[in-house]
Amino acid sequence: MRILIIGSGGREHALAWKLRQSPDVTELFVAPGNGGTAGIATNVAVKDSDVPALVAFAKEHGVDLVVPGPELPLTLGVADAMKEAGIPCFGPVAACARLEGSKAFAKEVMQAAGVPTAAAGVFTNRADADAFVAAHGAPLVVKADGLAAGKGVVVAMTDEEVKAALDLMFDDHAFGDASSTVLIEEFLKGEEVSLLCFCDGKTALPLPSAQDHKAVFDGDKGPNTGGMGAYSPAPVLPDEKLDAMADIVARPILAEMARRGTPFTGILYAGLMMTESGPKVLEYNVRFGDPECQPLLMRLKNNLVDVIKACLEGRLDEVKLDIEPRSALGVVLTAAGYPGSYPKGMPISGIESAEELDDVQVFQAGTRREGDRVLSNGGRVLCVTALGKDLKDAQKRAYEGLDRLSMEHSQFRSDIGLKGLKRLGLA
Ligand code: AMP
Ligand code: GLY
C-alpha cells in the first residue's frame, strides 16, 4: 500500500511513524514533510494547500490512501478532489470541514444537533456587535469566524478588551476575510480537554482523552500557541466516561451531518470545557490535534491502516480500539520568541540519544535536514513524547528525553501534565 500524508508538523511525523509500523505499507510519502519524516518516508515538495498538485502527485505515484494532517487542505476540498480522482482519503469533505473552517457554521450545527456549547451572537457589522456587548458586558470571548492559525480567539475580561478585539477584527481586518464574520460568546469557566473520535459517517469511536497546553508559558500564562505539550489520558475525562461523552459531543454531530447529506468521515475533534454545569463544546477540529496526536498515537496499539480502512468502508462498528494502558506525555520544544518572531536554522543535537530511552520518541515539526544535521526550521520544533506507567512517570520520562536534547535559542514549558497530576492529588 502506498500512502501520502499531507502536512509538515509533529502530528504528521507521528502519523508517518505509526503508519510505518503497519505491515500493509510499502511506500510512504509526506507532502511537504519535515526533517523527521525525511528519515522514515519520502518527502515530496508539494505544499499542503496545493490541492491540484496533491491530486496529480497521488495519481502519478499510484497512491492508495491519502491521510491529510492539517485543516487547510480539508477546508480547501482535498477529500472531495481525491474522491473524484478515485483515491481513498481519510478526512472529511469540505462541507464537513466547515465545522472547523467556520465557527458560525459549527455553532449553527451544534444548535441544530442539540450539543451543549456557549451561547453566542454572530455578527457581520460593528454596530450590531457593539449593541450586543452593551447588552451583555465582559467577560466575553470574541472569535473570528474563519481559520486564523489559532490566533482568531480573544478571551476579553473587560469591555475595553472586547472593544480592542472588535477593532482588530472588524476595523483592522487583522484576519482578512476570516474575521468579516465575528462570534461573541459567553465566557465559560472550567478545565479544557479534547475528545477525538474516529468517524465513518455513522459511527464515532472515541480515542482516550487528551489535554493540550495552548499558552506559551508555565501556568497557562502568555499568548496562545499551536500547542506546547499534551498528554493522555486526562484525568478530567477518564476512560469510563468516553462513550457517554461521545454521545453528547460527537454522535449528534455525525447524525446531523448525515441528515444534511454530507456524512462525516475522518477524525472529529471536540475541544471541550468541563464547566460546573457539564461539558460544553468550545470548538470542533476535523483532524488530529497537534500535539495531542503524538501521545495518542503512542497509545494506540491497533494497526492504524485497519482502523482507517474501516472508517472509509463504513465498518467502524466492527472495530475495537486497543489502547496502551500506560500514559503518554509530549513536551514541545520551540524556538525562543515563538509564537512571536523567532530565529531559525539552529542545529539540534541529542535526538538519537533521547530515542535510546525506552518508549521515548522525538516527533519533529519545524525541522529540516542538512546532510547529517537536523536544523530548526519553524516555531514549534519538535515534541518529545514518552510512555510511562502513569502520568507522573510519563512526565518524568518525557523531560528526561528533553534533557538529552540541545538547541540554542529554545524554550519549553516545564509544567506539561501538572493539571492532571493536581487532579489526581499528586502535585
Ligand atoms: P477555540 O479556538 O475556539 O478553541 O479557542 C481557543 C481557546 O480560547 C480555547 O482553547 C479556550 O482556552 C479559549 N476559549 C474559547 N472559547 C471560550 C469560551 N466560550 N469561554 C472561555 N474560553 C474560551
Ligand atoms: N492542539 C490543538 C489543535 O491542533 O488545534
Short mmCIF file of C-alpha atoms and ligand atoms in Angstrom, two decimals:
data_model
loop_
_atom_site.label_atom_id
_atom_site.label_comp_id
_atom_site.label_asym_id
_atom_site.label_seq_id
_atom_site.Cartn_x
_atom_site.Cartn_y
_atom_site.Cartn_z
CA MET A 1 0.00 0.00 0.00
CA ARG A 2 1.27 3.44 -0.96
CA ILE A 3 0.27 6.23 1.39
CA LEU A 4 0.52 10.00 1.04
CA ILE A 5 0.45 12.02 4.28
CA ILE A 6 -0.22 15.75 3.86
CA GLY A 7 1.44 18.23 6.23
CA SER A 8 4.73 19.11 7.88
CA GLY A 9 4.22 19.12 11.65
CA GLY A 10 4.86 16.85 14.61
CA ARG A 11 1.45 15.32 14.02
CA GLU A 12 2.49 14.26 10.52
CA HIS A 13 5.77 12.79 11.80
CA ALA A 14 3.75 10.81 14.35
CA LEU A 15 1.34 9.64 11.63
CA ALA A 16 4.28 8.56 9.47
CA TRP A 17 5.91 6.78 12.45
CA LYS A 18 2.67 4.93 13.22
CA LEU A 19 1.81 4.06 9.60
CA ARG A 20 5.38 2.77 9.09
CA GLN A 21 4.61 0.08 11.67
CA SER A 22 1.77 -1.27 9.54
CA PRO A 23 2.76 -4.36 7.54
CA ASP A 24 0.47 -3.17 4.71
CA VAL A 25 2.56 -0.09 3.97
CA THR A 26 5.12 -0.40 1.20
CA GLU A 27 5.71 3.26 0.44
CA LEU A 28 5.15 6.41 2.45
CA PHE A 29 5.20 9.93 1.05
CA VAL A 30 4.84 13.13 3.05
CA ALA A 31 3.98 16.43 1.38
CA PRO A 32 5.87 18.53 2.24
CA GLY A 33 7.16 16.78 5.40
CA ASN A 34 9.99 17.82 7.71
CA GLY A 35 13.38 16.67 8.98
CA GLY A 36 11.76 13.85 10.94
CA THR A 37 9.63 12.45 8.15
CA ALA A 38 12.68 12.58 5.85
CA GLY A 39 14.17 9.76 7.93
CA ILE A 40 11.25 7.33 7.59
CA ALA A 41 9.42 8.42 4.42
CA THR A 42 9.92 10.25 1.16
CA ASN A 43 9.33 13.99 1.45
CA VAL A 44 7.60 15.48 -1.56
CA ALA A 45 7.97 19.17 -2.41
CA VAL A 46 4.25 19.92 -2.70
CA LYS A 47 2.55 22.46 -0.44
CA ASP A 48 -0.23 21.20 1.83
CA SER A 49 -2.59 23.80 0.34
CA ASP A 50 -1.98 22.93 -3.33
CA VAL A 51 -4.87 20.53 -3.83
CA PRO A 52 -4.48 20.05 -7.62
CA ALA A 53 -0.77 19.26 -7.20
CA LEU A 54 -1.53 16.82 -4.38
CA VAL A 55 -4.07 15.01 -6.56
CA ALA A 56 -1.67 14.96 -9.50
CA PHE A 57 1.09 13.52 -7.30
CA ALA A 58 -1.22 10.86 -5.85
CA LYS A 59 -2.36 9.80 -9.33
CA GLU A 60 1.12 9.75 -10.78
CA HIS A 61 2.56 7.67 -7.94
CA GLY A 62 -0.28 5.18 -7.61
CA VAL A 63 -1.16 6.31 -4.08
CA ASP A 64 -3.76 4.01 -2.46
CA LEU A 65 -4.57 6.16 0.56
CA VAL A 66 -4.23 9.84 1.42
CA VAL A 67 -4.03 10.97 5.06
CA PRO A 68 -4.31 14.75 5.44
CA GLY A 69 -2.90 16.11 8.72
CA PRO A 70 -3.89 19.80 8.86
CA GLU A 71 -7.23 21.53 8.40
CA LEU A 72 -6.28 23.77 5.49
CA PRO A 73 -6.28 21.15 2.69
CA LEU A 74 -9.51 19.70 4.12
CA THR A 75 -11.31 23.05 4.08
CA LEU A 76 -9.96 23.52 0.54
CA GLY A 77 -11.61 20.28 -0.50
CA VAL A 78 -8.75 17.78 -0.72
CA ALA A 79 -11.04 14.91 0.33
CA ASP A 80 -13.58 15.85 -2.37
CA ALA A 81 -10.86 16.13 -5.01
CA MET A 82 -9.29 12.78 -4.09
CA LYS A 83 -12.71 11.14 -4.09
CA GLU A 84 -13.32 12.49 -7.57
CA ALA A 85 -9.99 11.02 -8.65
CA GLY A 86 -10.96 7.67 -7.11
CA ILE A 87 -8.30 7.81 -4.39
CA PRO A 88 -9.37 6.95 -0.82
CA CYS A 89 -8.75 9.86 1.54
CA PHE A 90 -9.04 9.71 5.33
CA GLY A 91 -10.62 13.07 6.08
CA PRO A 92 -13.90 14.91 5.78
CA VAL A 93 -15.20 16.55 2.61
CA ALA A 94 -15.21 20.35 2.54
CA ALA A 95 -18.89 20.53 3.54
CA CYS A 96 -17.89 18.81 6.83
CA ALA A 97 -14.53 20.57 7.22
CA ARG A 98 -16.58 23.77 7.62
CA LEU A 99 -17.12 22.60 11.19
CA GLU A 100 -13.57 23.83 11.74
CA GLY A 101 -13.39 26.38 8.90
CA SER A 102 -16.36 28.43 10.09
CA LYS A 103 -17.13 28.88 13.77
CA ALA A 104 -20.56 30.32 12.87
CA PHE A 105 -21.35 27.16 10.89
CA ALA A 106 -20.14 24.96 13.76
CA LYS A 107 -22.34 26.89 16.19
CA GLU A 108 -25.35 26.51 13.91
CA VAL A 109 -24.76 22.73 13.57
CA MET A 110 -24.27 22.35 17.33
CA GLN A 111 -27.55 24.15 17.96
CA ALA A 112 -29.37 22.02 15.38
CA ALA A 113 -27.85 18.84 16.85
CA GLY A 114 -28.53 19.80 20.47
CA VAL A 115 -24.87 19.82 21.50
CA PRO A 116 -24.10 21.93 24.60
CA THR A 117 -21.98 24.97 23.77
CA ALA A 118 -21.52 28.59 24.85
CA ALA A 119 -24.34 30.97 23.93
CA ALA A 120 -23.18 33.23 21.13
CA GLY A 121 -24.13 36.02 18.79
CA VAL A 122 -22.92 36.07 15.18
CA PHE A 123 -22.15 39.48 13.66
CA THR A 124 -21.18 40.85 10.28
CA ASN A 125 -21.17 44.51 11.30
CA ARG A 126 -19.69 46.53 14.10
CA ALA A 127 -22.84 48.35 15.21
CA ASP A 128 -24.73 45.12 15.97
CA ALA A 129 -21.68 43.70 17.75
CA ASP A 130 -21.40 46.86 19.89
CA ALA A 131 -25.07 46.65 20.81
CA PHE A 132 -24.62 43.02 21.90
CA VAL A 133 -21.61 43.95 24.03
CA ALA A 134 -23.53 46.84 25.61
CA ALA A 135 -26.35 44.41 26.50
CA HIS A 136 -24.16 41.59 27.87
CA GLY A 137 -20.85 43.10 29.10
CA ALA A 138 -17.49 41.41 29.67
CA PRO A 139 -16.16 38.84 30.20
CA LEU A 140 -16.87 37.71 26.64
CA VAL A 141 -14.98 35.70 24.05
CA VAL A 142 -14.53 37.24 20.59
CA LYS A 143 -13.86 34.81 17.73
CA ALA A 144 -13.07 35.34 14.08
CA ASP A 145 -15.37 33.05 12.09
CA GLY A 146 -12.72 31.61 9.77
CA LEU A 147 -9.32 29.98 10.04
CA ALA A 148 -6.81 32.32 11.69
CA ALA A 149 -3.91 29.98 12.52
CA GLY A 150 -5.07 29.63 16.12
CA LYS A 151 -4.95 33.38 16.71
CA GLY A 152 -8.55 34.31 15.98
CA VAL A 153 -9.88 33.95 19.55
CA VAL A 154 -9.68 36.71 22.16
CA VAL A 155 -10.80 35.98 25.71
CA ALA A 156 -11.75 39.51 26.80
CA MET A 157 -12.12 40.06 30.54
CA THR A 158 -13.10 43.76 30.28
CA ASP A 159 -15.30 45.79 27.91
CA GLU A 160 -12.13 47.58 26.73
CA GLU A 161 -10.61 44.26 25.73
CA VAL A 162 -13.81 43.32 23.89
CA LYS A 163 -13.67 46.65 22.05
CA ALA A 164 -10.00 46.16 21.17
CA ALA A 165 -10.76 42.69 19.79
CA LEU A 166 -13.61 44.05 17.66
CA ASP A 167 -11.34 46.88 16.44
CA LEU A 168 -8.79 44.28 15.43
CA MET A 169 -11.25 42.04 13.62
CA PHE A 170 -13.74 44.47 12.04
CA ASP A 171 -11.75 47.67 11.58
CA ASP A 172 -8.15 46.48 11.12
CA HIS A 173 -9.25 43.34 9.20
CA ALA A 174 -6.47 41.58 11.11
CA PHE A 175 -7.59 38.19 9.86
CA GLY A 176 -8.79 39.27 6.42
CA ASP A 177 -11.97 37.50 5.33
CA ALA A 178 -11.70 35.17 8.32
CA SER A 179 -12.96 38.00 10.56
CA SER A 180 -15.59 39.55 8.30
CA THR A 181 -17.96 37.46 10.44
CA VAL A 182 -17.34 37.52 14.21
CA LEU A 183 -18.81 35.47 17.05
CA ILE A 184 -19.18 36.90 20.52
CA GLU A 185 -19.56 34.16 23.09
CA GLU A 186 -20.41 33.66 26.69
CA PHE A 187 -17.22 33.19 28.75
CA LEU A 188 -17.02 29.67 30.17
CA LYS A 189 -15.02 28.56 33.18
CA GLY A 190 -13.55 25.14 33.73
CA GLU A 191 -10.82 22.73 32.68
CA GLU A 192 -10.29 22.09 28.97
CA VAL A 193 -9.95 18.62 27.47
CA SER A 194 -10.01 17.13 23.99
CA LEU A 195 -12.07 14.18 22.78
CA LEU A 196 -11.08 12.79 19.37
CA CYS A 197 -13.20 10.22 17.57
CA PHE A 198 -12.63 8.07 14.52
CA CYS A 199 -15.72 8.51 12.31
CA ASP A 200 -17.09 6.57 9.34
CA GLY A 201 -20.12 8.76 8.60
CA LYS A 202 -22.37 6.88 11.05
CA THR A 203 -20.25 5.58 13.92
CA ALA A 204 -18.00 7.61 16.20
CA LEU A 205 -15.35 5.64 18.09
CA PRO A 206 -13.62 7.70 20.77
CA LEU A 207 -9.90 7.69 21.42
CA PRO A 208 -8.89 8.24 25.04
CA SER A 209 -8.96 11.83 26.29
CA ALA A 210 -6.05 14.21 25.82
CA GLN A 211 -5.16 17.62 27.17
CA ASP A 212 -3.32 20.30 25.23
CA HIS A 213 -1.40 23.27 26.72
CA LYS A 214 -2.05 26.26 24.48
CA ALA A 215 -0.41 29.13 26.36
CA VAL A 216 3.31 29.62 25.78
CA PHE A 217 4.45 29.88 29.41
CA ASP A 218 4.12 27.78 32.56
CA GLY A 219 0.88 28.23 34.48
CA ASP A 220 -1.04 28.86 31.23
CA LYS A 221 0.46 32.36 31.02
CA GLY A 222 1.27 34.33 27.88
CA PRO A 223 -0.16 34.24 24.37
CA ASN A 224 -1.76 31.17 22.81
CA THR A 225 0.36 28.93 20.59
CA GLY A 226 -0.34 25.94 18.39
CA GLY A 227 0.23 23.76 21.49
CA MET A 228 3.15 23.41 23.92
CA GLY A 229 2.53 19.84 25.05
CA ALA A 230 -0.16 17.26 25.60
CA TYR A 231 -0.85 14.09 27.49
CA SER A 232 -3.31 11.21 27.54
CA PRO A 233 -5.42 10.19 29.36
CA ALA A 234 -6.51 13.42 31.06
CA PRO A 235 -7.95 12.60 34.49
CA VAL A 236 -10.68 15.23 33.95
CA LEU A 237 -12.16 12.85 31.32
CA PRO A 238 -11.43 9.27 32.38
CA ASP A 239 -11.84 6.24 30.09
CA GLU A 240 -15.10 5.11 31.65
CA LYS A 241 -16.76 8.39 30.62
CA LEU A 242 -15.55 8.47 26.99
CA ASP A 243 -18.52 6.73 25.46
CA ALA A 244 -21.09 8.87 27.28
CA MET A 245 -19.14 11.98 26.24
CA ALA A 246 -19.11 10.87 22.60
CA ASP A 247 -22.91 10.56 22.88
CA ILE A 248 -23.08 14.22 23.93
CA VAL A 249 -20.47 15.92 21.74
CA ALA A 250 -19.72 13.72 18.71
CA ARG A 251 -22.54 11.36 17.73
CA PRO A 252 -25.21 14.08 17.42
CA ILE A 253 -22.90 15.95 15.01
CA LEU A 254 -22.43 12.81 12.91
CA ALA A 255 -26.21 12.30 12.78
CA GLU A 256 -26.76 15.96 11.84
CA MET A 257 -24.13 15.94 9.09
CA ALA A 258 -25.54 12.69 7.68
CA ARG A 259 -29.04 14.19 7.78
CA ARG A 260 -27.72 17.10 5.70
CA GLY A 261 -26.45 14.66 3.09
CA THR A 262 -22.76 15.17 3.90
CA PRO A 263 -21.69 12.35 6.24
CA PHE A 264 -18.54 12.98 8.27
CA THR A 265 -15.58 10.65 7.72
CA GLY A 266 -12.23 11.14 9.42
CA ILE A 267 -11.29 12.43 12.85
CA LEU A 268 -13.77 14.64 14.69
CA TYR A 269 -12.01 16.50 17.49
CA ALA A 270 -14.17 18.18 20.11
CA GLY A 271 -12.45 20.82 22.24
CA LEU A 272 -14.39 20.77 25.50
CA MET A 273 -14.73 22.98 28.53
CA MET A 274 -15.71 20.93 31.57
CA THR A 275 -17.87 23.50 33.36
CA GLU A 276 -19.78 23.23 36.62
CA SER A 277 -22.93 22.73 34.57
CA GLY A 278 -21.46 19.98 32.41
CA PRO A 279 -19.33 19.72 29.28
CA LYS A 280 -19.60 22.43 26.61
CA VAL A 281 -18.00 22.35 23.17
CA LEU A 282 -15.57 25.24 22.53
CA GLU A 283 -14.68 24.21 19.01
CA TYR A 284 -14.50 21.35 16.56
CA ASN A 285 -11.42 20.38 14.61
CA VAL A 286 -11.79 17.99 11.70
CA ARG A 287 -8.42 16.25 12.08
CA PHE A 288 -5.98 15.01 14.69
CA GLY A 289 -4.81 17.75 17.06
CA ASP A 290 -1.18 18.70 17.16
CA PRO A 291 0.38 17.88 19.66
CA GLU A 292 -2.43 15.62 21.01
CA CYS A 293 -1.83 13.22 18.11
CA GLN A 294 1.68 12.41 19.34
CA PRO A 295 0.76 10.92 22.78
CA LEU A 296 -2.48 9.45 21.36
CA LEU A 297 -0.72 7.52 18.60
CA MET A 298 1.86 6.24 21.08
CA ARG A 299 -1.04 4.70 23.00
CA LEU A 300 -2.94 3.29 20.00
CA LYS A 301 -1.96 -0.36 19.51
CA ASN A 302 -4.21 -1.14 16.52
CA ASN A 303 -2.82 -1.21 13.02
CA LEU A 304 -3.80 2.35 12.01
CA VAL A 305 -4.34 1.30 8.38
CA ASP A 306 -7.03 -1.17 9.53
CA VAL A 307 -8.86 1.49 11.52
CA ILE A 308 -8.68 3.98 8.65
CA LYS A 309 -9.94 1.36 6.16
CA ALA A 310 -12.88 0.60 8.45
CA CYS A 311 -13.71 4.32 8.54
CA LEU A 312 -13.57 4.59 4.76
CA GLU A 313 -15.66 1.44 4.24
CA GLY A 314 -18.33 2.31 6.83
CA ARG A 315 -17.36 -0.64 9.06
CA LEU A 316 -16.19 1.21 12.15
CA ASP A 317 -18.84 -0.56 14.24
CA GLU A 318 -16.72 -3.73 13.81
CA VAL A 319 -13.59 -2.12 15.26
CA LYS A 320 -12.43 -2.09 18.85
CA LEU A 321 -9.60 0.24 19.73
CA ASP A 322 -6.74 -1.44 21.55
CA ILE A 323 -5.26 1.21 23.81
CA GLU A 324 -1.99 1.00 25.71
CA PRO A 325 -2.95 1.29 29.39
CA ARG A 326 0.13 3.36 30.19
CA SER A 327 0.00 7.18 30.00
CA ALA A 328 1.73 9.20 27.30
CA LEU A 329 3.00 12.76 27.53
CA GLY A 330 4.67 15.03 25.00
CA VAL A 331 6.63 18.25 25.61
CA VAL A 332 7.09 20.67 22.72
CA LEU A 333 10.42 22.39 22.23
CA THR A 334 10.04 25.72 20.43
CA ALA A 335 12.33 28.43 19.16
CA ALA A 336 12.71 31.29 21.67
CA GLY A 337 10.28 34.10 20.86
CA TYR A 338 7.58 31.81 19.45
CA PRO A 339 4.61 32.49 18.93
CA GLY A 340 6.08 35.90 18.05
CA SER A 341 9.11 36.20 15.80
CA TYR A 342 11.89 33.68 16.34
CA PRO A 343 15.20 32.62 14.83
CA LYS A 344 15.62 29.58 12.54
CA GLY A 345 18.49 27.37 11.48
CA MET A 346 19.72 26.31 14.93
CA PRO A 347 21.36 22.86 14.95
CA ILE A 348 19.62 20.31 17.17
CA SER A 349 21.66 17.60 18.85
CA GLY A 350 20.78 14.64 21.03
CA ILE A 351 17.75 13.31 19.15
CA GLU A 352 19.22 9.80 18.84
CA SER A 353 20.31 9.83 22.45
CA ALA A 354 16.78 10.79 23.60
CA GLU A 355 15.30 8.00 21.47
CA GLU A 356 17.64 5.46 23.07
CA LEU A 357 15.45 5.75 26.15
CA ASP A 358 12.74 3.06 26.11
CA ASP A 359 9.38 4.27 24.75
CA VAL A 360 10.60 7.79 24.06
CA GLN A 361 10.01 9.26 20.59
CA VAL A 362 11.10 12.61 19.28
CA PHE A 363 8.46 13.78 16.81
CA GLN A 364 9.92 16.55 14.70
CA ALA A 365 7.92 19.53 13.45
CA GLY A 366 9.77 22.69 12.34
CA THR A 367 13.00 20.93 11.33
CA ARG A 368 14.93 20.19 8.18
CA ARG A 369 17.89 18.00 7.36
CA GLU A 370 21.15 19.32 6.03
CA GLY A 371 23.49 16.40 5.44
CA ASP A 372 23.67 14.59 8.77
CA ARG A 373 22.48 17.57 10.75
CA VAL A 374 18.98 18.45 11.86
CA LEU A 375 18.29 22.20 11.90
CA SER A 376 15.34 24.11 13.31
CA ASN A 377 13.05 25.46 10.63
CA GLY A 378 9.96 26.74 12.45
CA GLY A 379 8.44 27.89 15.75
CA ARG A 380 7.38 24.54 17.14
CA VAL A 381 10.49 22.47 16.54
CA LEU A 382 9.77 19.04 17.99
CA CYS A 383 7.77 17.14 20.60
CA VAL A 384 9.48 14.67 22.94
CA THR A 385 6.85 12.05 23.75
CA ALA A 386 7.11 9.23 26.27
CA LEU A 387 5.05 6.39 27.63
CA GLY A 388 5.15 5.87 31.39
CA LYS A 389 3.39 3.60 33.82
CA ASP A 390 1.26 6.55 34.93
CA LEU A 391 1.04 10.26 34.21
CA LYS A 392 3.85 11.15 36.61
CA ASP A 393 6.18 8.57 35.11
CA ALA A 394 5.34 9.63 31.54
CA GLN A 395 6.10 13.23 32.51
CA LYS A 396 9.40 12.28 34.13
CA ARG A 397 10.47 10.25 31.11
CA ALA A 398 9.48 12.89 28.54
CA TYR A 399 11.53 15.51 30.40
CA GLU A 400 14.44 13.02 30.66
CA GLY A 401 14.29 12.76 26.87
CA LEU A 402 14.18 16.53 26.54
CA ASP A 403 17.23 16.84 28.81
CA ARG A 404 19.25 14.91 26.25
CA LEU A 405 18.48 17.44 23.52
CA SER A 406 20.19 20.70 22.94
CA MET A 407 19.36 23.63 20.72
CA GLU A 408 20.35 27.27 21.10
CA HIS A 409 17.57 29.83 21.48
CA SER A 410 14.98 27.29 22.56
CA GLN A 411 12.18 27.28 25.11
CA PHE A 412 9.67 24.81 26.51
CA ARG A 413 7.10 24.59 29.27
CA SER A 414 8.21 22.77 32.40
CA ASP A 415 4.68 22.02 33.66
CA ILE A 416 3.14 19.78 30.99
CA GLY A 417 0.79 17.38 32.80
CA LEU A 418 0.59 19.41 36.01
CA LYS A 419 -3.19 19.96 35.86
CA GLY A 420 -3.71 16.21 35.56
CA LEU A 421 -1.34 15.49 38.46
CA LYS A 422 -3.16 18.05 40.60
CA ARG A 423 -6.49 16.44 39.82
CA LEU A 424 -5.01 13.09 40.88
CA GLY A 425 -3.75 14.67 44.11
CA LEU A 426 -0.13 14.05 43.05
CA ALA A 427 1.05 17.66 42.78
P1 AMP B 1 -11.01 27.83 20.19
O1 AMP B 1 -10.12 28.06 19.01
O2 AMP B 1 -12.45 28.16 19.95
O3 AMP B 1 -10.80 26.51 20.86
O4 AMP B 1 -10.49 28.87 21.29
C1 AMP B 1 -9.15 28.90 21.69
C2 AMP B 1 -9.09 28.97 23.19
O5 AMP B 1 -9.84 30.08 23.69
C3 AMP B 1 -9.72 27.75 23.86
O6 AMP B 1 -8.82 26.71 23.95
C4 AMP B 1 -10.08 28.33 25.21
O7 AMP B 1 -8.95 28.37 26.06
C5 AMP B 1 -10.48 29.74 24.89
N1 AMP B 1 -11.94 29.83 24.72
C6 AMP B 1 -12.64 29.65 23.57
N2 AMP B 1 -13.95 29.82 23.78
C7 AMP B 1 -14.11 30.11 25.08
C8 AMP B 1 -15.25 30.38 25.91
N3 AMP B 1 -16.50 30.43 25.41
N4 AMP B 1 -15.03 30.62 27.22
C9 AMP B 1 -13.77 30.61 27.72
N5 AMP B 1 -12.66 30.37 27.00
C10 AMP B 1 -12.83 30.11 25.69
N1 GLY B 2 -3.88 21.19 19.60
C1 GLY B 2 -4.93 21.94 19.06
C2 GLY B 2 -5.03 21.87 17.60
O1 GLY B 2 -4.42 21.02 16.96
O2 GLY B 2 -5.74 22.67 17.03
#
